[in-house]
mmCIF file of C-alpha atoms in Angstrom:
data_model
loop_
_atom_site.group_PDB
_atom_site.id
_atom_site.type_symbol
_atom_site.label_atom_id
_atom_site.label_comp_id
_atom_site.label_asym_id
_atom_site.label_seq_id
_atom_site.Cartn_x
_atom_site.Cartn_y
_atom_site.Cartn_z
ATOM 1 C CA UNK A 14 77.815 129.812 166.295
ATOM 2 C CA UNK A 15 79.684 129.582 163.014
ATOM 3 C CA UNK A 16 80.655 132.649 161.093
ATOM 4 C CA UNK A 17 81.625 132.592 157.422
ATOM 5 C CA UNK A 18 81.742 134.974 154.550
ATOM 6 C CA UNK A 19 80.386 134.507 151.049
ATOM 7 C CA UNK A 20 81.154 136.980 148.294
ATOM 8 C CA UNK A 21 78.507 139.694 148.079
ATOM 9 C CA UNK A 22 77.998 139.027 144.399
ATOM 10 C CA UNK A 23 77.303 135.340 144.955
ATOM 11 C CA UNK A 24 74.981 135.987 147.861
ATOM 12 C CA UNK A 25 73.030 138.697 145.994
ATOM 13 C CA UNK A 26 72.605 136.587 142.882
ATOM 14 C CA UNK A 27 71.553 133.551 144.875
ATOM 15 C CA UNK A 28 69.082 135.499 146.967
ATOM 16 C CA UNK A 29 67.470 136.897 143.798
ATOM 17 C CA UNK A 30 67.113 133.346 142.495
ATOM 18 C CA UNK A 31 65.349 132.261 145.679
ATOM 19 C CA UNK A 32 62.996 135.228 145.665
ATOM 20 C CA UNK A 33 62.110 134.884 142.002
ATOM 21 C CA UNK A 34 61.774 131.131 141.800
ATOM 22 C CA UNK A 35 59.006 128.900 143.038
ATOM 23 C CA UNK A 36 59.583 126.916 146.189
ATOM 24 C CA UNK A 37 61.082 123.527 145.511
ATOM 25 C CA UNK A 38 59.056 120.517 146.545
ATOM 26 C CA UNK A 39 60.451 118.495 149.410
ATOM 27 C CA UNK A 40 61.598 115.196 148.016
ATOM 28 C CA UNK A 41 61.851 112.062 150.096
ATOM 29 C CA UNK A 42 59.110 112.983 152.604
ATOM 30 C CA UNK A 43 57.063 110.143 153.982
ATOM 31 C CA UNK A 44 53.711 110.102 155.706
ATOM 32 C CA UNK A 45 54.214 110.705 159.416
ATOM 33 C CA UNK A 46 53.438 107.916 161.843
ATOM 34 C CA UNK A 47 51.987 108.331 165.290
ATOM 35 C CA UNK A 48 54.387 106.991 167.892
ATOM 36 C CA UNK A 49 53.573 107.441 171.556
ATOM 37 C CA UNK A 50 56.723 106.057 173.171
ATOM 38 C CA UNK A 51 60.270 105.419 172.087
ATOM 39 C CA UNK A 52 63.102 103.172 173.134
ATOM 40 C CA UNK A 53 66.412 102.078 171.718
ATOM 41 C CA UNK A 54 66.759 102.945 168.046
ATOM 42 C CA UNK A 55 67.995 100.700 165.262
ATOM 43 C CA UNK A 56 69.783 103.309 163.202
ATOM 44 C CA UNK A 57 69.909 103.449 159.423
ATOM 45 C CA UNK A 58 73.076 103.360 157.358
ATOM 46 C CA UNK A 59 73.281 107.138 157.576
ATOM 47 C CA UNK A 60 73.998 108.782 160.906
ATOM 48 C CA UNK A 61 72.455 112.067 161.963
ATOM 49 C CA UNK A 62 73.657 114.509 164.620
ATOM 50 C CA UNK A 63 72.386 117.558 166.483
ATOM 51 C CA UNK A 64 74.177 120.333 168.341
ATOM 52 C CA UNK A 65 72.845 120.874 171.886
ATOM 53 C CA UNK A 66 73.504 123.018 174.940
ATOM 54 C CA UNK A 67 73.534 121.420 178.409
ATOM 55 C CA UNK A 68 70.364 123.229 179.472
ATOM 56 C CA UNK A 69 68.386 121.795 176.563
ATOM 57 C CA UNK A 70 68.192 118.580 178.561
ATOM 58 C CA UNK A 71 69.234 119.400 182.119
ATOM 59 C CA UNK A 72 66.825 122.341 182.462
ATOM 60 C CA UNK A 73 63.982 120.825 180.460
ATOM 61 C CA UNK A 74 60.649 120.412 182.324
ATOM 62 C CA UNK A 75 60.432 116.921 180.838
ATOM 63 C CA UNK A 76 63.901 115.613 179.868
ATOM 64 C CA UNK A 77 62.400 112.350 178.636
ATOM 65 C CA UNK A 78 60.390 114.170 175.974
ATOM 66 C CA UNK A 79 63.573 115.865 174.740
ATOM 67 C CA UNK A 80 65.202 112.498 174.214
ATOM 68 C CA UNK A 81 62.017 111.110 172.646
ATOM 69 C CA UNK A 82 62.366 113.743 169.907
ATOM 70 C CA UNK A 83 65.962 112.718 169.220
ATOM 71 C CA UNK A 84 65.133 109.035 169.127
ATOM 72 C CA UNK A 85 62.140 109.476 166.863
ATOM 73 C CA UNK A 86 64.299 111.661 164.593
ATOM 74 C CA UNK A 87 66.898 108.862 164.463
ATOM 75 C CA UNK A 88 69.575 111.166 165.829
ATOM 76 C CA UNK A 89 72.687 109.170 166.627
ATOM 77 C CA UNK A 90 75.155 111.831 167.781
ATOM 78 C CA UNK A 91 74.644 114.678 170.255
ATOM 79 C CA UNK A 92 77.310 117.380 169.966
ATOM 80 C CA UNK A 93 77.138 118.791 173.501
ATOM 81 C CA UNK A 94 78.476 122.323 173.970
ATOM 82 C CA UNK A 95 81.214 121.739 176.500
ATOM 83 C CA UNK A 96 83.497 124.748 176.204
ATOM 84 C CA UNK A 97 85.646 127.026 174.081
ATOM 85 C CA UNK A 98 89.299 126.850 173.116
ATOM 86 C CA UNK A 99 91.557 129.351 174.893
ATOM 87 C CA UNK A 100 94.587 130.959 173.275
ATOM 88 C CA UNK A 101 96.957 128.713 175.241
ATOM 89 C CA UNK A 102 95.330 125.543 173.901
ATOM 90 C CA UNK A 103 93.281 124.708 176.992
ATOM 91 C CA UNK A 104 89.518 124.240 177.100
ATOM 92 C CA UNK A 105 87.480 126.818 179.026
ATOM 93 C CA UNK A 106 84.607 124.659 180.255
ATOM 94 C CA UNK A 107 80.994 125.832 180.190
ATOM 95 C CA UNK A 108 79.736 122.825 182.149
ATOM 96 C CA UNK A 109 80.843 121.145 185.380
ATOM 97 C CA UNK A 110 81.987 117.538 185.555
ATOM 98 C CA UNK A 111 78.900 116.664 187.604
ATOM 99 C CA UNK A 112 76.589 118.137 184.977
ATOM 100 C CA UNK A 113 78.486 116.314 182.239
ATOM 101 C CA UNK A 114 77.811 113.071 184.066
ATOM 102 C CA UNK A 115 74.182 114.000 184.674
ATOM 103 C CA UNK A 116 73.640 114.783 180.982
ATOM 104 C CA UNK A 117 75.316 111.577 179.825
ATOM 105 C CA UNK A 118 73.479 109.449 182.401
ATOM 106 C CA UNK A 119 70.087 110.802 181.336
ATOM 107 C CA UNK A 120 70.881 110.051 177.702
ATOM 108 C CA UNK A 121 72.244 106.564 178.276
ATOM 109 C CA UNK A 122 69.410 105.583 180.598
ATOM 110 C CA UNK A 123 66.918 106.481 177.882
ATOM 111 C CA UNK A 124 68.837 105.031 174.936
ATOM 112 C CA UNK A 125 72.367 103.578 175.120
ATOM 113 C CA UNK A 126 72.613 103.918 171.337
ATOM 114 C CA UNK A 127 72.718 107.725 171.546
ATOM 115 C CA UNK A 128 76.305 108.975 171.475
ATOM 116 C CA UNK A 129 77.296 112.126 173.362
ATOM 117 C CA UNK A 130 80.326 113.943 171.965
ATOM 118 C CA UNK A 131 81.982 116.915 173.629
ATOM 119 C CA UNK A 132 81.819 120.035 171.450
ATOM 120 C CA UNK A 133 84.515 122.692 171.873
ATOM 121 C CA UNK A 134 84.624 125.684 169.567
ATOM 122 C CA UNK A 135 86.721 128.693 168.559
ATOM 123 C CA UNK A 136 85.226 131.487 166.440
ATOM 124 C CA UNK A 137 87.365 134.247 164.889
ATOM 125 C CA UNK A 138 86.220 137.641 166.112
ATOM 126 C CA UNK A 139 84.790 136.137 169.306
ATOM 127 C CA UNK A 140 87.792 134.272 170.687
ATOM 128 C CA UNK A 141 91.550 134.717 170.585
ATOM 129 C CA UNK A 142 93.043 132.408 167.984
ATOM 130 C CA UNK A 143 95.345 129.527 168.818
ATOM 131 C CA UNK A 144 98.785 129.471 167.185
ATOM 132 C CA UNK A 145 99.005 126.047 165.567
ATOM 133 C CA UNK A 146 102.585 126.682 164.475
ATOM 134 C CA UNK A 147 103.469 126.178 168.146
ATOM 135 C CA UNK A 148 104.080 122.505 168.822
ATOM 136 C CA UNK A 149 103.515 123.109 172.536
ATOM 137 C CA UNK A 150 100.035 124.590 171.945
ATOM 138 C CA UNK A 151 99.112 121.891 169.472
ATOM 139 C CA UNK A 152 100.178 119.178 171.908
ATOM 140 C CA UNK A 153 98.255 120.882 174.723
ATOM 141 C CA UNK A 154 95.098 120.865 172.608
ATOM 142 C CA UNK A 155 95.466 117.163 171.892
ATOM 143 C CA UNK A 156 96.029 116.410 175.584
ATOM 144 C CA UNK A 157 93.035 118.563 176.512
ATOM 145 C CA UNK A 158 90.919 116.681 173.981
ATOM 146 C CA UNK A 159 91.879 113.341 175.497
ATOM 147 C CA UNK A 160 91.212 114.551 179.044
ATOM 148 C CA UNK A 161 87.827 115.907 177.985
ATOM 149 C CA UNK A 162 86.748 112.689 176.269
ATOM 150 C CA UNK A 163 87.787 110.703 179.338
ATOM 151 C CA UNK A 164 85.134 112.517 181.382
ATOM 152 C CA UNK A 165 82.691 109.988 179.941
ATOM 153 C CA UNK A 166 82.028 111.230 176.418
ATOM 154 C CA UNK A 167 81.673 108.978 173.380
ATOM 155 C CA UNK A 168 83.921 111.251 171.351
ATOM 156 C CA UNK A 169 84.888 114.808 170.476
ATOM 157 C CA UNK A 170 83.451 117.364 168.034
ATOM 158 C CA UNK A 171 86.188 119.912 167.330
ATOM 159 C CA UNK A 172 84.981 123.239 165.975
ATOM 160 C CA UNK A 173 88.112 125.322 165.337
ATOM 161 C CA UNK A 174 87.011 127.901 162.761
ATOM 162 C CA UNK A 175 90.146 130.038 162.728
ATOM 163 C CA UNK A 176 93.780 129.792 163.767
ATOM 164 C CA UNK A 177 97.243 131.260 163.389
ATOM 165 C CA UNK A 178 99.186 131.535 161.158
ATOM 166 C CA UNK A 179 96.305 132.497 158.860
ATOM 167 C CA UNK A 180 95.741 129.950 156.080
ATOM 168 C CA UNK A 181 98.589 127.717 157.248
ATOM 169 C CA UNK A 182 96.503 124.771 156.166
ATOM 170 C CA UNK A 183 99.222 122.210 156.854
ATOM 171 C CA UNK A 184 99.017 123.121 160.541
ATOM 172 C CA UNK A 185 95.286 122.494 160.960
ATOM 173 C CA UNK A 186 95.627 119.261 158.965
ATOM 174 C CA UNK A 187 98.448 118.059 161.222
ATOM 175 C CA UNK A 188 96.544 119.015 164.373
ATOM 176 C CA UNK A 189 93.272 117.399 163.335
ATOM 177 C CA UNK A 190 94.916 114.178 162.163
ATOM 178 C CA UNK A 191 96.856 113.821 165.408
ATOM 179 C CA UNK A 192 93.815 114.745 167.462
ATOM 180 C CA UNK A 193 91.639 112.199 165.622
ATOM 181 C CA UNK A 194 94.224 109.472 166.203
ATOM 182 C CA UNK A 195 94.363 110.284 169.916
ATOM 183 C CA UNK A 196 90.566 110.113 170.188
ATOM 184 C CA UNK A 197 90.321 106.913 168.179
ATOM 185 C CA UNK A 198 93.090 105.327 170.228
ATOM 186 C CA UNK A 199 90.661 105.647 173.143
ATOM 187 C CA UNK A 200 88.052 103.765 171.120
ATOM 188 C CA UNK A 201 86.036 106.969 170.736
ATOM 189 C CA UNK A 202 84.599 108.997 167.827
ATOM 190 C CA UNK A 203 86.441 111.952 166.275
ATOM 191 C CA UNK A 204 84.522 114.598 164.314
ATOM 192 C CA UNK A 205 85.599 117.971 162.931
ATOM 193 C CA UNK A 206 83.437 120.943 161.929
ATOM 194 C CA UNK A 207 84.774 122.646 158.816
ATOM 195 C CA UNK A 208 84.184 126.105 157.390
ATOM 196 C CA UNK A 209 83.120 126.482 153.731
ATOM 197 C CA UNK A 210 84.849 129.849 153.325
ATOM 198 C CA UNK A 211 87.552 130.538 152.378
ATOM 199 C CA UNK A 212 87.240 127.705 149.928
ATOM 200 C CA UNK A 213 90.603 126.224 150.880
ATOM 201 C CA UNK A 214 88.901 124.629 153.886
ATOM 202 C CA UNK A 215 87.101 122.408 151.369
ATOM 203 C CA UNK A 216 89.855 121.973 148.784
ATOM 204 C CA UNK A 217 93.095 122.155 150.788
ATOM 205 C CA UNK A 218 92.066 120.759 154.184
ATOM 206 C CA UNK A 219 89.195 118.277 153.820
ATOM 207 C CA UNK A 220 91.038 116.023 151.320
ATOM 208 C CA UNK A 221 93.830 115.425 153.862
ATOM 209 C CA UNK A 222 92.006 114.968 157.164
ATOM 210 C CA UNK A 223 91.509 111.393 158.371
ATOM 211 C CA UNK A 224 88.737 111.485 160.961
ATOM 212 C CA UNK A 225 85.475 109.657 161.608
ATOM 213 C CA UNK A 226 83.311 112.503 160.288
ATOM 214 C CA UNK A 227 83.848 115.901 158.688
ATOM 215 C CA UNK A 228 80.930 118.255 159.396
ATOM 216 C CA UNK A 229 80.757 121.140 156.872
ATOM 217 C CA UNK A 230 78.650 124.050 158.109
ATOM 218 C CA UNK A 231 76.463 125.171 155.209
ATOM 219 C CA UNK A 232 75.655 128.460 156.901
ATOM 220 C CA UNK A 233 77.064 131.514 158.666
ATOM 221 C CA UNK A 234 74.440 133.329 160.755
ATOM 222 C CA UNK A 235 71.789 131.844 158.481
ATOM 223 C CA UNK A 236 71.656 129.085 155.859
ATOM 224 C CA UNK A 237 73.467 129.846 152.634
ATOM 225 C CA UNK A 238 71.141 130.437 149.676
ATOM 226 C CA UNK A 239 70.362 127.514 147.418
ATOM 227 C CA UNK A 240 73.140 127.874 144.828
ATOM 228 C CA UNK A 241 76.087 128.207 147.236
ATOM 229 C CA UNK A 242 74.473 125.592 149.505
ATOM 230 C CA UNK A 243 74.459 123.059 146.675
ATOM 231 C CA UNK A 244 77.937 124.083 145.496
ATOM 232 C CA UNK A 245 79.460 123.654 148.966
ATOM 233 C CA UNK A 246 77.673 120.337 149.413
ATOM 234 C CA UNK A 247 78.965 119.016 146.082
ATOM 235 C CA UNK A 248 82.506 120.228 146.706
ATOM 236 C CA UNK A 249 82.904 118.742 150.173
ATOM 237 C CA UNK A 250 81.320 115.438 149.156
ATOM 238 C CA UNK A 251 83.725 115.071 146.218
ATOM 239 C CA UNK A 252 86.843 116.354 148.033
ATOM 240 C CA UNK A 253 86.645 115.006 151.580
ATOM 241 C CA UNK A 254 88.820 112.064 152.537
ATOM 242 C CA UNK A 255 86.520 111.289 155.475
ATOM 243 C CA UNK A 256 82.784 110.548 155.736
ATOM 244 C CA UNK A 257 80.661 113.719 155.769
ATOM 245 C CA UNK A 258 77.735 114.881 157.899
ATOM 246 C CA UNK A 259 76.097 117.862 156.143
ATOM 247 C CA UNK A 260 75.503 120.612 158.711
ATOM 248 C CA UNK A 261 72.272 122.644 158.381
ATOM 249 C CA UNK A 262 71.086 125.774 160.190
ATOM 250 C CA UNK A 263 67.535 125.672 161.529
ATOM 251 C CA UNK A 264 65.570 128.935 161.536
ATOM 252 C CA UNK A 265 61.955 130.096 161.451
ATOM 253 C CA UNK A 266 62.416 132.333 158.390
ATOM 254 C CA UNK A 267 63.135 131.368 154.785
ATOM 255 C CA UNK A 268 64.963 129.188 154.036
ATOM 256 C CA UNK A 269 63.557 126.963 156.757
ATOM 257 C CA UNK A 270 64.736 123.402 157.290
ATOM 258 C CA UNK A 271 62.125 122.076 154.827
ATOM 259 C CA UNK A 272 63.630 124.275 152.090
ATOM 260 C CA UNK A 273 67.125 122.947 152.734
ATOM 261 C CA UNK A 274 65.949 119.343 152.697
ATOM 262 C CA UNK A 275 64.301 120.138 149.370
ATOM 263 C CA UNK A 276 67.631 121.310 147.941
ATOM 264 C CA UNK A 277 69.536 118.198 148.988
ATOM 265 C CA UNK A 278 67.495 115.540 147.180
ATOM 266 C CA UNK A 279 67.729 117.088 143.681
ATOM 267 C CA UNK A 280 71.448 117.647 144.211
ATOM 268 C CA UNK A 281 71.961 113.984 145.042
ATOM 269 C CA UNK A 282 69.813 112.966 142.094
ATOM 270 C CA UNK A 283 71.649 115.177 139.610
ATOM 271 C CA UNK A 284 75.257 114.855 140.797
ATOM 272 C CA UNK A 285 75.352 111.823 143.083
ATOM 273 C CA UNK A 286 75.639 109.260 144.327
ATOM 274 C CA UNK A 287 78.058 110.614 146.907
ATOM 275 C CA UNK A 288 79.901 107.754 148.622
ATOM 276 C CA UNK A 289 81.194 110.108 151.344
ATOM 277 C CA UNK A 290 77.707 111.241 152.376
ATOM 278 C CA UNK A 291 77.324 109.665 155.814
ATOM 279 C CA UNK A 292 74.451 111.744 157.186
ATOM 280 C CA UNK A 293 73.359 115.166 158.380
ATOM 281 C CA UNK A 294 73.674 117.446 161.387
ATOM 282 C CA UNK A 295 71.173 120.003 162.741
ATOM 283 C CA UNK A 296 72.147 123.341 164.303
ATOM 284 C CA UNK A 297 70.626 123.288 166.813
ATOM 285 C CA UNK A 298 68.153 121.662 169.226
ATOM 286 C CA UNK A 299 66.590 124.826 170.654
ATOM 287 C CA UNK A 300 65.855 126.091 167.129
ATOM 288 C CA UNK A 301 63.826 123.029 166.173
ATOM 289 C CA UNK A 302 60.080 123.768 166.103
ATOM 290 C CA UNK A 303 57.405 121.078 165.929
ATOM 291 C CA UNK A 304 57.062 121.681 162.182
ATOM 292 C CA UNK A 305 60.820 121.194 161.754
ATOM 293 C CA UNK A 306 60.721 117.898 163.611
ATOM 294 C CA UNK A 307 57.800 116.789 161.459
ATOM 295 C CA UNK A 308 59.611 117.680 158.228
ATOM 296 C CA UNK A 309 62.797 116.038 159.472
ATOM 297 C CA UNK A 310 61.075 112.847 160.625
ATOM 298 C CA UNK A 311 59.245 112.500 157.298
ATOM 299 C CA UNK A 312 62.382 113.029 155.200
ATOM 300 C CA UNK A 313 63.277 109.601 153.848
ATOM 301 C CA UNK A 314 66.745 110.595 152.613
ATOM 302 C CA UNK A 315 68.180 110.648 156.130
ATOM 303 C CA UNK A 316 67.223 106.966 156.516
ATOM 304 C CA UNK A 317 68.840 105.590 153.354
#
């Protein structure tokens, strides 16, 4: 999904630290409890999210068991992959309206508290970039967002990772603020994924975006090593004007989800509290193994 670039020097140094140091203990883990069935969840103060593809639920042999995992994990938001942004500012849909309704109906029947947000993305190098200096394109994107949300979604997760003119930060700020207002005017939830590199995303964009949640992606094609992970986390939590959901990449090789959870607690203890820390987001459902769900469910920090 997300692509970012960290300086080679920083990555090399951080990787050496991980290899040479002992594995951190996972703080905040609780004893697991055996739960055989799940219903509506009373969520904690923090809100957690997960990115999903339509087939994760619609093509599952047992859709109910998929939703059981989300409910037990106290997931509140599902970012459902809905489409990609086209150069002209329209959304190229990956899912039909009937399947959107089917997905939402399955979720709401199981637990009305689960929120399904449309997720549209644009990745430099994979998609043509939108020109946000064009008022017509910017307005089209806002109108497309509204039309998408009105298909029955609880909100919109915008994942624009690159745009034209390059580094015209005022343009992405203007677009996201107007988009968030349009979504909120519908009584829905506005969220924005944000890149950690170049660093201006954190220092020149996040402080000026007024949305329900900013979701920094602490990874590119894999989780960032511990030092840059903690640095990005600290920066966004001290710079963002909006509540933050920390985005984590789930993989079966080191650092696994347990490692990342083990980095977060000491960071909060040493540099927190972070008033803007609203929760966490997992990329993504089909990467979550049973051991990841166990580690996640036993991690007390997500419930504070």
